[in-house]
Coordinates of C-alpha atoms and ligand atoms in Angstrom, one line a residue:
X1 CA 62.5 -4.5 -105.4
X2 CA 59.1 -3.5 -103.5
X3 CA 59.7 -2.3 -100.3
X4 CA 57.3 -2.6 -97.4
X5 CA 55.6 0.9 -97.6
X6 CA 53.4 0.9 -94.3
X7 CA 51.2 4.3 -92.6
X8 CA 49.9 5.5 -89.8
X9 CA 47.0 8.5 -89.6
X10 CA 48.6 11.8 -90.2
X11 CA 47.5 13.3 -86.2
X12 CA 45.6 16.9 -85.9
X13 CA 48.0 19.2 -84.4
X14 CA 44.9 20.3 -82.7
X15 CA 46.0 18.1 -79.9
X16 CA 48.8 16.4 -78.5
X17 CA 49.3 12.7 -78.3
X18 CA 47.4 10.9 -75.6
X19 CA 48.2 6.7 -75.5
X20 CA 45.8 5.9 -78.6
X21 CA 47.9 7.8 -81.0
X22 CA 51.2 6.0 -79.6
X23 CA 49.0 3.0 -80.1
X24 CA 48.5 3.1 -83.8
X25 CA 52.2 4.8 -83.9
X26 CA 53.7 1.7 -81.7
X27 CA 51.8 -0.9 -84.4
X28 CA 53.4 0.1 -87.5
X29 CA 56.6 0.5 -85.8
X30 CA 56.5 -2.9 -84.5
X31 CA 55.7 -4.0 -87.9
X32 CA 58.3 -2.2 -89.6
X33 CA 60.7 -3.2 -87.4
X34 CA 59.6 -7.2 -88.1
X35 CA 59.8 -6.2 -92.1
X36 CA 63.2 -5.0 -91.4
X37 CA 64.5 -7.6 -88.9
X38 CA 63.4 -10.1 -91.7
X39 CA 65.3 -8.9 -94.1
X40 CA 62.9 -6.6 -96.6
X41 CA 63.6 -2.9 -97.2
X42 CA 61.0 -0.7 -95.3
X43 CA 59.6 2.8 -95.8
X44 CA 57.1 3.6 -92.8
X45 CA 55.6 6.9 -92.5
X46 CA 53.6 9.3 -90.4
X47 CA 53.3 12.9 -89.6
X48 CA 50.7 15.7 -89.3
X49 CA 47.0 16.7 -90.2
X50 CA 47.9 20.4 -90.0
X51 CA 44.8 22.0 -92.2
X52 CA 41.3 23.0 -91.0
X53 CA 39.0 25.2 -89.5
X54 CA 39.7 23.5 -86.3
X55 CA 43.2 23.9 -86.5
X56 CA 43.2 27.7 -87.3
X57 CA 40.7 28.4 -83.9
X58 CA 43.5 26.3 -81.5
X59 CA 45.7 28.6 -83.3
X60 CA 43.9 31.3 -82.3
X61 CA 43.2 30.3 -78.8
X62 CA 47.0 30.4 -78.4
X63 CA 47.6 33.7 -80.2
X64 CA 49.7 32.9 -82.7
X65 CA 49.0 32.1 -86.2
X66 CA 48.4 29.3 -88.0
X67 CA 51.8 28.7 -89.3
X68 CA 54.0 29.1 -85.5
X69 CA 51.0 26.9 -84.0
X70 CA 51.3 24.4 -86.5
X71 CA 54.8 24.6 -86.7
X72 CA 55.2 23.9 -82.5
X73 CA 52.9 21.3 -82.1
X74 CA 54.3 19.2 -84.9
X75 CA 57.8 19.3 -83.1
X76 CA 55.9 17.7 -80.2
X77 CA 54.8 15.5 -82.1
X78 CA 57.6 14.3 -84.0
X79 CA 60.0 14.6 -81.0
X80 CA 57.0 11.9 -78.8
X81 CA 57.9 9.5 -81.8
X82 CA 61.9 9.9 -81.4
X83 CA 61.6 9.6 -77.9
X84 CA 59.6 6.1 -78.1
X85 CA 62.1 4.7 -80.6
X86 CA 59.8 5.0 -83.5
X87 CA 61.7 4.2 -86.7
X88 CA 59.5 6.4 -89.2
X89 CA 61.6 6.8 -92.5
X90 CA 59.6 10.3 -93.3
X91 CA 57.4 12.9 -91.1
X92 CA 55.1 14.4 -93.5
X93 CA 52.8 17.6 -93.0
X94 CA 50.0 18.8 -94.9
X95 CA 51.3 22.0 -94.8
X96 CA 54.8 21.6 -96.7
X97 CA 55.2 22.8 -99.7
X98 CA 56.2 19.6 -101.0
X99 CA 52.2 18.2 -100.2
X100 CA 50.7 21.3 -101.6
X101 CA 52.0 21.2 -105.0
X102 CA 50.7 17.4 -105.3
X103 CA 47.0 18.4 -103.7
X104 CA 46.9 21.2 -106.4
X105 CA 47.8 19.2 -109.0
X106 CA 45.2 16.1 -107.6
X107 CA 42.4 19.0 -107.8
X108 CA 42.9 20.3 -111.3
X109 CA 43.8 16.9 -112.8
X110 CA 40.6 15.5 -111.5
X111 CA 38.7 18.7 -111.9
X112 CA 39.9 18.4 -116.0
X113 CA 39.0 14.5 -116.1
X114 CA 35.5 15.5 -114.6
X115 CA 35.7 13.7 -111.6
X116 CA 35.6 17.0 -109.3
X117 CA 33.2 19.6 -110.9
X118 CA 31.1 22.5 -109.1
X119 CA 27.9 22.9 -107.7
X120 CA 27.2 24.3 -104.6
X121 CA 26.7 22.6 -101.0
X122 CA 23.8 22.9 -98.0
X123 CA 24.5 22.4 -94.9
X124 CA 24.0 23.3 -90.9
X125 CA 26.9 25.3 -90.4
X126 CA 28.4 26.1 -86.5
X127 CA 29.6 29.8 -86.9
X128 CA 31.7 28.7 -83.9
X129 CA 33.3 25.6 -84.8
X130 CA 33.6 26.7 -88.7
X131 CA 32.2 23.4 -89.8
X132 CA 29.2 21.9 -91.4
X133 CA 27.1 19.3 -90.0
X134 CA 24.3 16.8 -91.5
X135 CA 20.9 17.1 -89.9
X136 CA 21.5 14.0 -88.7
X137 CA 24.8 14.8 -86.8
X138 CA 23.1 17.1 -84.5
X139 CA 22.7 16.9 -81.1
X140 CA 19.3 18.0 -80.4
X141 CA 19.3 20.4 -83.4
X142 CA 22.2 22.0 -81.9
X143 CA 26.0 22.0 -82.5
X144 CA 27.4 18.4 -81.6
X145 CA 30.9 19.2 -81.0
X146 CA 30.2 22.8 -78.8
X147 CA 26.1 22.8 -78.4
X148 CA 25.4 26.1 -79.8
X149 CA 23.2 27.3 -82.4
X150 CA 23.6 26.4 -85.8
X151 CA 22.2 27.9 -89.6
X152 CA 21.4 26.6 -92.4
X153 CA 23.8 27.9 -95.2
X154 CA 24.6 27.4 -98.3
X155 CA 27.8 27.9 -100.4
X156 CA 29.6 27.2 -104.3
X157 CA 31.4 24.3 -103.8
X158 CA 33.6 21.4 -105.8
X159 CA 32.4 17.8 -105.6
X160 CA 34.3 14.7 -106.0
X161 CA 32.3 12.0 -108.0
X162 CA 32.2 9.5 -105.4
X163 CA 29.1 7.8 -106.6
X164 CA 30.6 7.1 -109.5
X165 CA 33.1 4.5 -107.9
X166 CA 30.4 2.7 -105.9
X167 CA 30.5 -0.4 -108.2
X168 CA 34.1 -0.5 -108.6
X169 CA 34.6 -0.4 -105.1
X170 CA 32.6 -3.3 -104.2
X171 CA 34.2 -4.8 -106.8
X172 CA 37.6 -4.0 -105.2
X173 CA 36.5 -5.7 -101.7
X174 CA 35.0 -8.8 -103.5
X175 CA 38.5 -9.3 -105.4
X176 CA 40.5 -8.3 -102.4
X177 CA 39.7 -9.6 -99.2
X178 CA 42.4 -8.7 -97.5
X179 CA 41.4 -4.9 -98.6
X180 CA 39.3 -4.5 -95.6
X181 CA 40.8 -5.6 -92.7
X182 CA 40.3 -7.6 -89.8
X183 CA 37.6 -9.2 -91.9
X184 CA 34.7 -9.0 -89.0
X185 CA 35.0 -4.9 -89.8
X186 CA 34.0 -5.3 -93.3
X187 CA 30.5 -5.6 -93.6
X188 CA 29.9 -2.6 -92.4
X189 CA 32.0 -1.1 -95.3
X190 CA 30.4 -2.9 -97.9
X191 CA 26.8 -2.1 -96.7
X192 CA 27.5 1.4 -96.4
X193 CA 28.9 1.6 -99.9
X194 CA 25.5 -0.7 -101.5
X195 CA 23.5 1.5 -99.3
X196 CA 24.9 4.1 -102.3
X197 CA 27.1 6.7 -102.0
X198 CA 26.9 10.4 -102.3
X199 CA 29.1 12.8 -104.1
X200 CA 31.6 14.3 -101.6
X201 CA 32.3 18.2 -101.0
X202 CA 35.7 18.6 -101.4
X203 CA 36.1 22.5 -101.3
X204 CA 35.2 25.1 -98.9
X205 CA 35.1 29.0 -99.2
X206 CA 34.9 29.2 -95.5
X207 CA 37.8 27.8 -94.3
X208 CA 41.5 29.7 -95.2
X209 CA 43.6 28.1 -93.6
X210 CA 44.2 25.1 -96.3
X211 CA 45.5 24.5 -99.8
X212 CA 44.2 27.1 -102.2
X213 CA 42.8 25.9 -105.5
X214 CA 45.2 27.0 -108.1
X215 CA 42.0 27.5 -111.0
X216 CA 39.9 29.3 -107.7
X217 CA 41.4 30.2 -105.1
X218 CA 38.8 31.8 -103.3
X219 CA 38.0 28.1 -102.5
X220 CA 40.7 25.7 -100.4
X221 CA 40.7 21.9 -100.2
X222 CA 38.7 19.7 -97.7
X223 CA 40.9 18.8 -95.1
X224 CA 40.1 14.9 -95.6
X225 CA 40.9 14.7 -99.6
X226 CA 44.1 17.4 -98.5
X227 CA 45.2 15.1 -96.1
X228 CA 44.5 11.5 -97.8
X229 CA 47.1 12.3 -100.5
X230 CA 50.1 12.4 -98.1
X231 CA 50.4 8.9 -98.8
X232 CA 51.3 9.1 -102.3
X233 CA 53.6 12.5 -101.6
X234 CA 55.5 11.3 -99.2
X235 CA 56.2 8.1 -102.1
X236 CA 57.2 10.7 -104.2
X237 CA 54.0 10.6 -106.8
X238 CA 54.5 13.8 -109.4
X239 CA 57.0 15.1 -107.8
X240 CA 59.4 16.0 -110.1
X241 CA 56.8 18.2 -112.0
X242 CA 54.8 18.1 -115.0
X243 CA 53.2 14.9 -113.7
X244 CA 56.0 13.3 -113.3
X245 CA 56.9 11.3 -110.3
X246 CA 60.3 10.5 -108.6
X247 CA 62.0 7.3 -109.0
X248 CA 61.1 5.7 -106.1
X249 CA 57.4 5.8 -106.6
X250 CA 57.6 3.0 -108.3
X251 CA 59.7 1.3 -105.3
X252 CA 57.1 1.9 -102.7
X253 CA 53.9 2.9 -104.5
X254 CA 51.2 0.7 -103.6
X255 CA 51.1 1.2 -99.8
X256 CA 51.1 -2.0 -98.3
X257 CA 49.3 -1.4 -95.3
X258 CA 47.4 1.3 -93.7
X259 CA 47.0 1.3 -90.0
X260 CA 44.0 3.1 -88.9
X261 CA 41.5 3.2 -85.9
X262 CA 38.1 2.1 -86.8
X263 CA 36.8 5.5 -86.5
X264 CA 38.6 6.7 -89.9
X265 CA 38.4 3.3 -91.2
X266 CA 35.7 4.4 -94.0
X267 CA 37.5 7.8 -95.2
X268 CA 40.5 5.1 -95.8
X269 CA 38.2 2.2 -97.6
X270 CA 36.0 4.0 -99.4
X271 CA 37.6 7.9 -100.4
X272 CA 40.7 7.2 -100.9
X273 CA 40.0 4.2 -102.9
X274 CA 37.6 6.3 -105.3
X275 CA 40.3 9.1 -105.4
X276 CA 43.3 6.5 -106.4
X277 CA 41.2 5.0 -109.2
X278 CA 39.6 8.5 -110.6
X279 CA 43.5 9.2 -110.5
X280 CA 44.8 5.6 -112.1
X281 CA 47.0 4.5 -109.8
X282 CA 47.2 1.1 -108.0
X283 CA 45.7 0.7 -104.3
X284 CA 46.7 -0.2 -101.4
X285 CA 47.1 -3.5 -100.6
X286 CA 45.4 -3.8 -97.1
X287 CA 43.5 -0.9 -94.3
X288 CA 44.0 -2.3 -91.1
X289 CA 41.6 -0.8 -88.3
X290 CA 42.4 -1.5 -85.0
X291 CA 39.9 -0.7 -82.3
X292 CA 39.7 1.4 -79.5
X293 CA 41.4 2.2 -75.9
X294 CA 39.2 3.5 -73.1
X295 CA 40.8 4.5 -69.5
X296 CA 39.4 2.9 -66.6
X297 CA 35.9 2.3 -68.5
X298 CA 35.5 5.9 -69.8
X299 CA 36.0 7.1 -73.0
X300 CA 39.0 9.3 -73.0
X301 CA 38.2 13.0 -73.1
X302 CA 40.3 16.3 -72.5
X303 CA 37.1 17.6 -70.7
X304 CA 36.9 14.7 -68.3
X305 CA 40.6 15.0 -67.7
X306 CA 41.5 11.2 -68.0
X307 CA 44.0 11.7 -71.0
X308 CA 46.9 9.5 -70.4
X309 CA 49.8 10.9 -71.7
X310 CA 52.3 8.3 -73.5
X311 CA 55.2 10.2 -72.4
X312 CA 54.4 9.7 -69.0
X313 CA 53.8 5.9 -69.2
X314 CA 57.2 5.8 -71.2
X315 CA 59.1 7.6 -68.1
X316 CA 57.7 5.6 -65.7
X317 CA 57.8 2.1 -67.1
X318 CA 60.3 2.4 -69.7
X319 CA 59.8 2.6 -73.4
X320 CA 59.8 -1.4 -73.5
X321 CA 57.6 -2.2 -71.3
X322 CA 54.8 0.5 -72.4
X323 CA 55.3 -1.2 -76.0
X324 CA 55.0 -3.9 -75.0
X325 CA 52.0 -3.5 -72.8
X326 CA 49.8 -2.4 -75.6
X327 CA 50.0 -5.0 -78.0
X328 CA 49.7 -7.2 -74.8
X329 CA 46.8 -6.5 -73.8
X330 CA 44.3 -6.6 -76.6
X331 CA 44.3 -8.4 -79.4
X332 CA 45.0 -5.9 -82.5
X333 CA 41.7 -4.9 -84.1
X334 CA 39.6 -5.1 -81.1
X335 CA 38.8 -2.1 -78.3
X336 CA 40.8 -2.4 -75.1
X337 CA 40.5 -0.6 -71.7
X338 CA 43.9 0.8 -70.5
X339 CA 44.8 1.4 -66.9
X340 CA 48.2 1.3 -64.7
X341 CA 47.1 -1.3 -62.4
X342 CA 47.1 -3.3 -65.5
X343 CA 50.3 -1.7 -66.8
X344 CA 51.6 -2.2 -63.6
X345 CA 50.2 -6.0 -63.7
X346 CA 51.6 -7.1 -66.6
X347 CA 55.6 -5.4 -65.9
X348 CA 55.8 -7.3 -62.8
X349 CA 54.6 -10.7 -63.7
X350 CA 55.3 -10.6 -66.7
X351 CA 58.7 -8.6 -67.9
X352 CA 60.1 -8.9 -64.1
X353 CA 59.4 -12.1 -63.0
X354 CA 59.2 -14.3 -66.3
X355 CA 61.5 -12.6 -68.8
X356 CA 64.0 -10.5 -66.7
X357 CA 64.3 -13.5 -64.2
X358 CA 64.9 -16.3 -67.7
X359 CA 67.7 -14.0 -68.2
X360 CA 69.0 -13.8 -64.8
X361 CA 68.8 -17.2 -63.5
X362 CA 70.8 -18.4 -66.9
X363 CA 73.3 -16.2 -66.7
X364 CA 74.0 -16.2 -63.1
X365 CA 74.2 -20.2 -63.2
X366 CA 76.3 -19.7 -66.4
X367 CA 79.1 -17.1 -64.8
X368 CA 79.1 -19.4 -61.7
X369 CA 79.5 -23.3 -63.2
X370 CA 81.1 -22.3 -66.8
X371 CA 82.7 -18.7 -65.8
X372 CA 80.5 -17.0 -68.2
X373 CA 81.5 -19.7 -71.5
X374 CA 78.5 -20.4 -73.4
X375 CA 77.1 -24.2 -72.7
X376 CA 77.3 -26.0 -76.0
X377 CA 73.7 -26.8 -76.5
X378 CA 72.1 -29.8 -77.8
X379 CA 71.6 -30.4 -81.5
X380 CA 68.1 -30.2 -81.2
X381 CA 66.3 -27.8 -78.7
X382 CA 62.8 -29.9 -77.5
X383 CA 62.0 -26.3 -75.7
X384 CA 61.3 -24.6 -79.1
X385 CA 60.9 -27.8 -81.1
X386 CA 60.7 -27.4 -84.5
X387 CA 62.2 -24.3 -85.3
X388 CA 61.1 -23.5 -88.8
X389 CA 57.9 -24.1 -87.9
X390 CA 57.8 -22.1 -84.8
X391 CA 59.4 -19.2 -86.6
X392 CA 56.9 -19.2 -89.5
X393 CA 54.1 -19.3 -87.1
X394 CA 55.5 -16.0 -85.8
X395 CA 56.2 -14.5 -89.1
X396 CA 52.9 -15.6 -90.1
X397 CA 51.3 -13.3 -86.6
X398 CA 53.6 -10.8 -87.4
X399 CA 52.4 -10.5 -91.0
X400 CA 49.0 -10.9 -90.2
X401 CA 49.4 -7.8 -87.4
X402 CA 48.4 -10.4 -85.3
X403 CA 50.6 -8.4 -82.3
X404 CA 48.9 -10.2 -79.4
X405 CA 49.3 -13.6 -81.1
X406 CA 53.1 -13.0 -81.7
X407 CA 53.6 -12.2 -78.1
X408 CA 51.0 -15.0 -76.5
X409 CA 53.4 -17.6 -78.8
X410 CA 56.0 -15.6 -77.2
X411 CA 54.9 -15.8 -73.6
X412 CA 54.1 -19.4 -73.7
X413 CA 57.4 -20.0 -74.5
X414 CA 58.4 -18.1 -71.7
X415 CA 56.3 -20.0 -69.1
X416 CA 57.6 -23.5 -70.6
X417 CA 61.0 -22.4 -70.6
X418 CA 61.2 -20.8 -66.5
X419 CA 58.9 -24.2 -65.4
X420 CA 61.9 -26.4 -67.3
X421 CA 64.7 -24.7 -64.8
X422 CA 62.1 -24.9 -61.8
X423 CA 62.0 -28.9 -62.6
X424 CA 65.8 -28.9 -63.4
X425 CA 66.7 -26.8 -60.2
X426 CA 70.0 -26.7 -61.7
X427 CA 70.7 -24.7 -59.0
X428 CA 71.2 -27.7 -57.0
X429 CA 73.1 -29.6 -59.2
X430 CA 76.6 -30.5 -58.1
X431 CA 80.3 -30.1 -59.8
X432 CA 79.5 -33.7 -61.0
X433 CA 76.5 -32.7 -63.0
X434 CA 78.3 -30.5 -65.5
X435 CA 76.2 -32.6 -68.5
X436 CA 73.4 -32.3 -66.8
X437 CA 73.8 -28.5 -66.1
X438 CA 75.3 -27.6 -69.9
X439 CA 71.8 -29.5 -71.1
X440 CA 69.7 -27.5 -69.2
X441 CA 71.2 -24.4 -69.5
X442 CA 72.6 -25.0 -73.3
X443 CA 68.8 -24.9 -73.5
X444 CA 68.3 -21.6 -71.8
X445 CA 70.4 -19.9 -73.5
X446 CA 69.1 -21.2 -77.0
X447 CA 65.1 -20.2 -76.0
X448 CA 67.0 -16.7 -74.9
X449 CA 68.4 -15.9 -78.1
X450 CA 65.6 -16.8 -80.2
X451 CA 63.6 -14.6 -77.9
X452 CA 65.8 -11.7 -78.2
X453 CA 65.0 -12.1 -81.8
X454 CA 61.4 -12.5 -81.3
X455 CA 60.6 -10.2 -79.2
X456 CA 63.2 -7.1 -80.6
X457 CA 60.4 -5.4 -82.6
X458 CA 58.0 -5.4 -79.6
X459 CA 61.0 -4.5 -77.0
X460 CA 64.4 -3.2 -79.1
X461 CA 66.1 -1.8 -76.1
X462 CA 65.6 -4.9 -73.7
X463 CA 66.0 -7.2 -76.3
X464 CA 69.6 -5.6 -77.4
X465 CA 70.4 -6.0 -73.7
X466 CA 69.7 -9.6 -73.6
X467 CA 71.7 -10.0 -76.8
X468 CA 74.8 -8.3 -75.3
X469 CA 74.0 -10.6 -71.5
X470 CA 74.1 -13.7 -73.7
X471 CA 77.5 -12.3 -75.4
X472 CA 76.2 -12.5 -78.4
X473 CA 78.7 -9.9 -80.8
X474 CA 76.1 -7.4 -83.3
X475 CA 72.8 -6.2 -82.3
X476 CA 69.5 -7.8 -82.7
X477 CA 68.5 -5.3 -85.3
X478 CA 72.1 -6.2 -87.4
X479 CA 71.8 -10.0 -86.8
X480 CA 68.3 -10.3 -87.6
X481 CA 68.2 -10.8 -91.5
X482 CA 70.6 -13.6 -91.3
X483 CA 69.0 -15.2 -88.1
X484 CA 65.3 -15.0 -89.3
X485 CA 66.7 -17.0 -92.7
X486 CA 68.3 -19.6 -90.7
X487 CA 65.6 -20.2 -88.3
X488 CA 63.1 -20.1 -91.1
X489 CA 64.9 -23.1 -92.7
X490 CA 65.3 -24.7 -88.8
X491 CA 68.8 -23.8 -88.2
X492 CA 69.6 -21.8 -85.0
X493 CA 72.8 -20.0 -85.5
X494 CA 76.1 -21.4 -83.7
X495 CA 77.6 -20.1 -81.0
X496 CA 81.0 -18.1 -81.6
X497 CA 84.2 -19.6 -80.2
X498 CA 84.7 -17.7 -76.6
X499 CA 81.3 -16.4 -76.3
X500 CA 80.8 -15.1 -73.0
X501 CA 77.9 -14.8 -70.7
X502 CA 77.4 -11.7 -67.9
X503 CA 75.5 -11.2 -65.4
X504 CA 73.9 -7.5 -65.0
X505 CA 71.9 -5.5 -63.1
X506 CA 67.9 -6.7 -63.2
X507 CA 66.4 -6.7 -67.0
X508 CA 63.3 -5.0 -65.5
X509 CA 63.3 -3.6 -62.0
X510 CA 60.1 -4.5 -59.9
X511 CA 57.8 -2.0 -59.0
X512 CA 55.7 -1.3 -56.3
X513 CA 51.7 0.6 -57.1
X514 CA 51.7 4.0 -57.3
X515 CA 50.5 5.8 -54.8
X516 CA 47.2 6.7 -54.9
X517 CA 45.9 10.2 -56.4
Ligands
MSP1 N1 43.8 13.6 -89.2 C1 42.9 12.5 -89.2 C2 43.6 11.3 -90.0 C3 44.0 11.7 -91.4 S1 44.8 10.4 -92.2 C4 45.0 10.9 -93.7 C5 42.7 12.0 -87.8 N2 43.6 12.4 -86.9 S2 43.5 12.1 -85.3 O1 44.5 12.9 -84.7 O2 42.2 12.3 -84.8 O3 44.0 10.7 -85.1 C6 43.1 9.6 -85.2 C7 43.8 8.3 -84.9 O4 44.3 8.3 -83.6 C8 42.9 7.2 -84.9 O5 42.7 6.7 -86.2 C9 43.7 6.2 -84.1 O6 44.7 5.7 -84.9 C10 44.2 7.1 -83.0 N3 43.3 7.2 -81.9 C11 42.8 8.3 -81.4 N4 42.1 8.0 -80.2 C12 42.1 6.7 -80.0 C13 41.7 5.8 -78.9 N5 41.0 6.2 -77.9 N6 42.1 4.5 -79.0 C14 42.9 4.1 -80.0 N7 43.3 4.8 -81.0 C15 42.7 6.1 -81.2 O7 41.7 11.3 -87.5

């Protein structure tokens, strides 16, 4: 069977992760965790961008070479991931061996096919930044990424045939619309490719840190077509030697979606494309580029010192809530602005006061008229209507990486549900209203577990509290492939004999603004 083969960037290791890296990060994770909680075998993978000129001068900086630097900051990175409950199933680097030997073998089977050949390139070059710019990219004829001086050079280089896939490319995004995705980004795509495209550069004699070209190794490889080839390592493509590849290539091999931010969206739509078909291998099924956070209304910048650090954000608020937050707040694919009054905002009215106080008026009122026993609820629940259809609406969201959609459907049902026991007041409700009470609160309980279901991608420790409050027996994450199928065909899974309800401590504790810096 296919499995659900889904990707995030590989980061620099020139930096650390700030909150648009946990974004993209946070995004396939939810997704992978949907794919699993309905049931379908996953592979979801990230990882590191470790090659470059850029990579070897923060080494530098540092004093330490290449390989320690490279080595350290990819623990950070990894370790981030774990700490946010990231589920990745692999953590490539550019720099394994196990990537190297497929770049190599890319490079000379391409180079033999004719689609890489040599000639030589011209460019501005920044003896500083070790990198080549186009005229065009200059900032007032000067460096754009330090301001100094730059000059022209010139050096042998290989080039990738990329004009030759122009056609075949627009033919790809006619044939498959999904290919560029959300659809509003893909003019821009499609213009830039009939605008014609030029052979690409993929070698460099200036740059050592890299993969060496086995037939020339005075040359390495150009970080971008190193790096754009983890996808089909990691899946195990010629692995075993000789061309061959591993087993499971064939398992996981198309990708089904790539998750990238806008800014890379082209080096994912319109290289790696060209390379996969100059290679013969099937493409991906979809590029998803989501847009872009600001802080406060600035861009975010190490030199203007508004980096927000996810780790931070994760301590403070919880892991949940900051997962939550940012799928919350924009809708996936456009550019959001992120600060912690909003952060803030959002866990009080939101997580505190709707969710956490759903779960803690229904299970106090359940502990103190039904000593914790379970309210048989009504065949029918009007709160979530029809079942099957609500739960394809939100596999449809899901599937769709319509995050903010999946958690607006959510939220509504929220509201509906809290504005029912406001009406209700079962609170009030006397010893001789025990119908009246198990209606209303068999009906709490049902919206509750559905949530828990739900919303477990977006929130997987919360939502295996709830699950455990509502005395439901296995996790969420166990429970899930079996409860997606029944609600799918309208059924809400029975309640066990005996279950039993507790009370607990506040699902999310209120919290008051930080104080000011
Ligand atoms: N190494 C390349 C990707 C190679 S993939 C084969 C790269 N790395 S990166 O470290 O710069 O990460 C870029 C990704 O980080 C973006 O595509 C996006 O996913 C995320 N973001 C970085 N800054 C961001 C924001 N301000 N907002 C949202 N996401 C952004 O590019």
């Amino acid at each position: 069977m296919k499995a659900f083969y889904l990707t995030t960037p590989l980061y620099y290791v020139n930096d650390v992760p700030h909150i648009g890296h946990a974004y993209t990060t946070i995004a396939a994770d939810v997704l992978a965790r949907w794919k699993r909680l309905s049931g379908q075998k996953v592979f979801f993978l990230t990882g590191t961008d470790e090659h470059g000129a850029k990579i070897a001068k923060a080494a530098e900086d540092t004093k330490q070479t290449p390989r320690e630097f490279v080595d350290r900051i990819a623990g950070e990175w990894k370790r981030t991931w774990n700490a946010m409950g990231v589920t990745f199933d692999d953590f490539i680097r550019t720099s394994e061996p196990r990537h190297q030997k497929v770049v190599q073998w890319v490079f000379e089977k391409l180079k033999a096919s004719g689609d890489i050949y040599k000639g030589s390139y011209e460019g501005m070059y920044c003896l500083h930044d070790e990198a080549y710019f186009t005229e065009s990219e200059l900032v007032d004829k000067k460096c754009p990424t330090c301001g100094r001086d730059v000059q022209k050079l010139k050096e042998d280089s290989y080039f990738f045939k990329l004009s030759k896939y122009e056609q075949p490319l627009l033919d790809l995004y006619a044939a498959h619309l999904e290919f560029l995705s959300p659809k509003f980004r893909a003019s821009e795509i499609v213009n830039f490719v009939k605008s014609g495209l030029k052979d690409l550069s993929v070698s460099r004699t200036r740059v050592s840190w890299g993969v060496p070209i086995s037939s020339d190794p005075s040359h390495t490889v150009y970080v971008w077509f190193d790096a754009l080839i983890n996808y089909i390592t990691a899946a195990g493509y010629v692995e075993l030697g000789d061309g061959k590849s591993a087993p499971r290539f064939e398992e996981l091999w198309p990708a089904d979606v790539h998750i990238v931010g806008k800014e890379i969206f082209r080096f994912h739509t319109v290289i790696w494309p060209a390379m996969l078909m100059a290679l013969g291998l099937k493409l991906p099924t979809k590029v998803f580029a989501h847009g872009w956070w600001t802080v406060e209304g600035t861009k975010m910048s190490k030199s203007l010192g508004n980096v927000v650090d996810p780790n931070k954000m994760s301590a403070d608020y919880g892991n949940d809530a900051f997962r939550y937050f940012l799928l919350r707040e924009v809708g996936f694919g456009s550019d959001g602005d992120f600060s912690e009054k909003a952060l803030l905002g959002r866990y009080n009215s939101e997580l505190a006061n709707n969710l956490g106080n759903l779960l803690s008026r229904t299970t106090t009122l359940i502990v103190k008229n039904f000593d914790g026993a379970a309210p048989k609820p009504a065949a029918a629940s009007f709160l979530l209507g029809d079942v099957a259809d609500l739960t394809r609406t939100v596999a449809a969201q899901y599937d769709a990486l319509a995050f903010g959609d999946v958690l607006e459907t959510i939220f509504g049902l929220m509201v509906r549900t809290n504005k029912f026991i406001d009406d209700k007041a079962p609170w009030k409700m006397g010893p001789d209203q025990k119908d009246e009470l198990t209606l209303v609160l068999g009906e709490c309980v049902q919206v509750l577990r559905v949530l828990s279901i739900f919303l477990n991608p977006f929130m997987p420790e919360k939502t295996e509290e709830m699950w455990k409050r509502l005395g439901e027996g296995e996790s969420v994450a166990g429970c899930g492939p079996a409860w997606v199928q029944e609600l799918l065909a309208g059924r809400i899974p029975e309640y066990s004999p005996g279950q039993r309800v507790i009370k607990g401590d506040p699902l999310f504790l209120r919290k008051a603004a930080p104080a000011a810096k």
